[in-house]
XYZ file of C-alpha atoms in Angstrom:
327
model
C -27.754 -61.423 83.575
C -26.089 -62.646 80.250
C -27.210 -61.438 76.884
C -26.332 -60.793 73.261
C -26.132 -57.613 71.608
C -26.352 -57.227 67.800
C -25.504 -53.996 66.200
C -22.905 -51.908 67.579
C -23.641 -48.393 66.164
C -23.638 -45.377 68.171
C -26.298 -46.583 70.534
C -25.891 -50.435 70.445
C -22.040 -50.138 71.493
C -22.888 -47.505 74.610
C -26.059 -49.802 76.001
C -23.410 -52.810 75.851
C -20.958 -50.569 77.599
C -23.636 -49.711 80.104
C -24.725 -53.145 80.655
C -21.074 -54.277 81.474
C -20.547 -51.438 83.660
C -24.163 -52.680 85.459
C -22.427 -56.243 86.040
C -24.016 -58.096 83.283
C -22.197 -60.336 80.590
C -22.383 -59.415 76.847
C -21.716 -61.419 74.084
C -21.674 -59.134 70.953
C -21.788 -59.017 67.087
C -21.647 -56.724 64.458
C -20.701 -56.818 60.694
C -18.100 -54.274 61.657
C -15.412 -56.169 63.030
C -13.471 -53.161 64.505
C -16.737 -52.144 66.704
C -16.924 -55.936 67.871
C -12.936 -55.762 68.693
C -13.682 -52.573 70.560
C -16.024 -54.091 73.032
C -13.855 -57.028 73.215
C -11.305 -54.719 74.827
C -14.001 -53.605 77.225
C -14.668 -56.738 78.654
C -17.520 -57.856 76.105
C -17.242 -61.316 74.406
C -17.062 -61.217 70.647
C -18.833 -63.277 68.338
C -17.992 -64.041 64.692
C -21.407 -64.975 63.546
C -25.213 -64.902 64.635
C -24.759 -68.589 65.008
C -21.329 -68.229 67.351
C -23.476 -65.747 69.407
C -25.911 -68.337 70.135
C -23.437 -70.742 70.678
C -21.827 -68.491 73.390
C -25.317 -67.982 75.491
C -26.935 -70.334 77.721
C -30.624 -71.000 77.285
C -32.975 -69.685 77.586
C -31.159 -67.246 75.797
C -31.712 -63.300 75.374
C -30.476 -61.419 72.238
C -31.196 -57.675 72.267
C -31.145 -55.865 68.399
C -29.928 -52.558 68.071
C -30.425 -52.358 64.069
C -31.944 -50.151 61.308
C -35.631 -50.848 60.877
C -36.757 -52.647 58.107
C -34.760 -55.422 56.303
C -32.009 -55.651 58.443
C -33.793 -56.166 61.650
C -36.245 -58.633 59.684
C -33.211 -60.700 58.395
C -31.722 -61.037 61.654
C -34.849 -61.848 63.645
C -35.462 -64.432 61.002
C -32.318 -65.895 61.232
C -31.823 -65.981 65.063
C -35.372 -67.644 65.280
C -33.922 -70.390 63.044
C -31.171 -71.101 65.539
C -33.069 -70.571 68.858
C -35.125 -72.826 71.141
C -38.266 -72.715 73.095
C -37.985 -70.056 75.944
C -35.601 -67.906 73.943
C -36.169 -64.028 73.756
C -35.473 -61.477 71.063
C -35.627 -57.868 71.910
C -35.821 -55.389 69.291
C -34.368 -51.983 70.561
C -34.307 -50.369 67.352
C -36.864 -47.995 65.692
C -38.964 -50.799 63.979
C -42.595 -50.102 62.889
C -45.040 -51.213 65.546
C -47.081 -53.274 63.177
C -44.181 -55.206 62.065
C -43.645 -56.085 65.845
C -47.108 -57.452 66.079
C -46.317 -59.655 62.900
C -43.100 -61.007 63.767
C -44.481 -61.871 67.665
C -46.907 -63.708 66.028
C -44.816 -65.406 63.679
C -42.716 -66.518 66.850
C -45.173 -67.742 69.009
C -45.554 -71.160 67.339
C -41.747 -71.969 67.942
C -42.289 -70.479 71.818
C -39.656 -68.125 71.093
C -40.607 -64.737 72.956
C -40.430 -61.225 70.967
C -40.192 -57.857 72.976
C -40.298 -54.393 71.013
C -38.296 -51.945 73.245
C -38.587 -48.302 72.176
C -35.281 -46.827 73.093
C -34.482 -43.335 73.722
C -31.284 -41.685 74.859
C -29.013 -41.220 71.900
C -25.462 -40.831 72.035
C -25.732 -39.547 75.705
C -27.201 -42.655 76.936
C -24.043 -44.217 78.183
C -23.835 -41.938 81.265
C -27.644 -40.326 81.053
C -29.151 -43.915 80.655
C -31.838 -44.829 78.234
C -35.771 -44.279 78.327
C -37.377 -47.743 77.612
C -40.651 -48.481 76.425
C -41.470 -51.937 76.213
C -44.029 -54.118 74.681
C -45.130 -57.719 74.832
C -45.714 -60.483 77.164
C -45.645 -58.901 80.605
C -44.124 -62.201 82.349
C -41.351 -61.967 79.789
C -40.806 -58.236 80.279
C -40.313 -58.890 84.093
C -37.991 -61.718 83.578
C -35.654 -59.224 81.999
C -36.200 -56.477 84.532
C -32.354 -56.457 85.556
C -31.504 -55.417 82.106
C -33.942 -52.845 82.156
C -33.244 -51.256 85.034
C -29.454 -51.123 84.390
C -30.321 -49.473 80.884
C -32.532 -46.790 82.417
C -31.406 -43.483 83.861
C -33.257 -44.257 87.274
C -34.885 -41.392 89.317
C -31.634 -39.332 89.585
C -32.467 -35.822 90.589
C -35.828 -35.468 88.812
C -38.572 -34.428 91.388
C -41.491 -36.823 91.662
C -44.586 -35.397 89.920
C -46.985 -34.247 92.492
C -49.702 -36.587 93.134
C -47.483 -39.793 91.922
C -46.777 -40.880 95.889
C -47.916 -44.555 96.079
C -48.290 -45.013 92.359
C -45.913 -47.824 92.293
C -44.416 -49.156 89.006
C -41.254 -48.341 87.000
C -42.216 -45.303 85.283
C -40.042 -43.013 87.540
C -37.157 -45.296 87.125
C -37.407 -44.415 83.330
C -38.673 -47.855 81.711
C -42.143 -48.773 81.616
C -44.007 -51.995 80.159
C -46.521 -50.605 78.029
C -48.810 -53.562 76.746
C -48.881 -56.310 74.399
C -46.605 -56.819 71.474
C -46.337 -53.239 69.371
C -46.874 -50.994 72.092
C -43.357 -50.241 72.884
C -42.377 -49.295 69.490
C -45.887 -47.346 69.187
C -45.349 -45.271 72.091
C -41.833 -44.535 70.936
C -43.088 -43.817 67.494
C -45.164 -41.091 68.945
C -42.479 -39.792 71.150
C -40.540 -39.194 67.995
C -43.091 -37.374 66.124
C -43.658 -35.091 69.077
C -39.535 -34.575 69.102
C -40.150 -33.705 65.215
C -42.390 -30.707 66.452
C -40.657 -29.605 69.390
C -37.331 -29.272 67.339
C -39.415 -27.434 64.628
C -40.681 -25.140 67.297
C -37.539 -24.389 68.557
C -35.929 -23.966 64.877
C -38.438 -21.358 64.086
C -38.212 -19.463 66.868
C -34.327 -19.292 66.624
C -34.841 -18.197 63.121
C -36.945 -15.246 64.182
C -34.636 -13.986 66.463
C -31.612 -14.280 64.142
C -33.502 -12.747 61.296
C -34.699 -9.405 63.760
C -31.619 -7.757 62.129
C -32.980 -8.033 58.832
C -32.681 -5.078 56.371
C -36.148 -5.435 55.135
C -37.204 -4.251 58.749
C -37.892 -0.722 59.746
C -34.523 0.437 61.305
C -36.522 1.353 64.803
C -37.854 -2.472 64.824
C -34.322 -3.892 63.751
C -32.534 -5.703 66.890
C -29.169 -7.264 66.841
C -29.861 -10.079 69.194
C -27.132 -12.866 70.827
C -29.155 -15.760 70.020
C -26.500 -18.061 71.922
C -27.274 -15.908 74.975
C -31.071 -16.157 74.422
C -30.750 -19.861 74.324
C -28.678 -20.048 77.573
C -31.306 -17.847 79.633
C -34.032 -19.632 78.341
C -32.417 -22.883 79.916
C -32.551 -21.249 83.158
C -36.289 -20.742 84.676
C -37.927 -20.771 81.385
C -41.165 -22.731 80.809
C -39.719 -23.736 77.476
C -36.449 -25.060 79.230
C -35.430 -28.622 77.881
C -33.008 -30.854 77.169
C -33.370 -30.169 73.332
C -32.972 -26.592 74.457
C -29.863 -27.500 76.116
C -28.263 -29.115 72.972
C -29.525 -26.206 70.866
C -27.766 -23.980 73.036
C -24.489 -26.070 72.893
C -24.764 -26.111 69.453
C -25.094 -22.116 69.111
C -21.964 -21.655 71.490
C -19.857 -24.030 69.388
C -21.167 -22.306 65.981
C -23.259 -19.143 66.570
C -24.202 -19.050 62.752
C -24.270 -22.854 62.301
C -21.849 -22.535 59.512
C -21.053 -26.285 59.593
C -24.726 -27.508 58.986
C -26.405 -27.188 55.775
C -30.050 -27.462 57.140
C -30.487 -30.665 55.251
C -32.343 -32.638 57.513
C -33.172 -36.532 57.644
C -36.260 -38.322 58.938
C -35.827 -41.787 60.127
C -39.565 -43.157 59.710
C -41.200 -42.598 63.035
C -42.508 -39.357 62.125
C -44.095 -40.728 58.950
C -45.719 -43.517 61.103
C -47.063 -41.163 63.746
C -48.870 -39.119 61.025
C -50.160 -42.167 59.647
C -51.288 -43.529 62.977
C -52.717 -40.102 63.372
C -54.859 -40.499 60.127
C -56.014 -44.000 60.876
C -57.369 -42.555 64.288
C -58.946 -39.650 62.387
C -56.920 -37.276 65.116
C -55.706 -34.123 63.836
C -51.797 -33.748 64.149
C -51.345 -30.303 62.732
C -47.983 -29.605 64.184
C -46.386 -32.989 63.857
C -47.363 -33.353 60.041
C -46.075 -29.832 59.475
C -42.726 -30.470 60.988
C -42.475 -33.703 59.091
C -43.162 -32.049 55.997
C -40.575 -29.307 56.890
C -37.804 -31.992 57.027
C -38.851 -33.021 53.395
C -38.270 -29.475 52.165
C -35.172 -28.933 54.030
C -33.395 -31.267 51.573
C -34.310 -28.638 48.855
C -33.451 -25.581 50.246
C -31.692 -24.647 53.585
C -32.516 -22.031 56.148
C -31.042 -21.142 59.595
C -33.822 -22.603 61.244
C -33.215 -26.162 59.162
C -29.602 -25.344 60.135
C -30.864 -25.307 63.754
C -32.784 -28.680 63.420
C -29.473 -30.346 61.949
C -27.405 -28.842 65.084
C -30.049 -30.443 67.604
C -30.317 -33.560 65.728
C -26.511 -34.176 65.911
C -25.959 -33.038 69.323
C -28.490 -35.516 70.906
C -28.080 -38.456 68.438
C -24.522 -37.895 66.885
C -26.484 -37.868 63.375
C -23.810 -36.410 61.016
C -24.949 -34.042 58.417
C -23.465 -32.974 55.291
C -21.151 -29.954 55.868
C -21.913 -26.790 54.430
C -20.569 -26.675 50.794
C -20.218 -30.330 50.848
């Protein structure tokens, strides 16, 4: 298929590369001309503007956005809709708030422009590993773009089938899923990211306890000098707490056992907050997810080893650069 890709940051550029490797044609645009030129050198067609991008596509056109949530996405959707025709499709693969998706889909409906929200997980590793996709919008439109989703998704790879799923059908085992009507894709991705916060916080606190087992405040007979990097490594192998996040934590600890290159200043990108808001609206207790979010707030005030651990994992899975220690 042929599609436009708008937003060529860490994920958008690699998604375009994965699509081109899978035989799709990509017309790319970003305000950063260098990013456009890099992909043109790899086989993409560059566009100088959104208008130019639409001209390069044949109706019905598909334009995938990988932009920051908020104004950047809002303005781009509005600009695209002004130049689109009935039957064209906008896919928002960024981390937009699901309520904005519902509003945008409603706004575009009278123009007969279709809008899909595609929660996308995979970070900087997605080019090789593939992207987990959670899709919301009209089912028939999502099915029309199945070749794109299938190319971006990881596929079954070597992950064993969950017992009891024989004959279940669907695409979940391929790594992408139609979740429901507009907003559901980003709603599911929002909760995914809230869980991510909680998992990362649990690992960070556990490693902090291990590292401080040698504290002078402890009685000598209960004081342990532990190799935290080695402990992370053994937990990767046969442990019930093994995970990809633990793999990345182990990698960070091998590279920098004291995490001296991280200050522990940990940003939040919005989804954790929205998850807590959703829990409040549903009157669902979410103690761990809320605490993990608040810990990120606190990390910007004072920095512990746990917070450095969070910075390290966030850098490893998403390429998020944190301020260096002393910087």
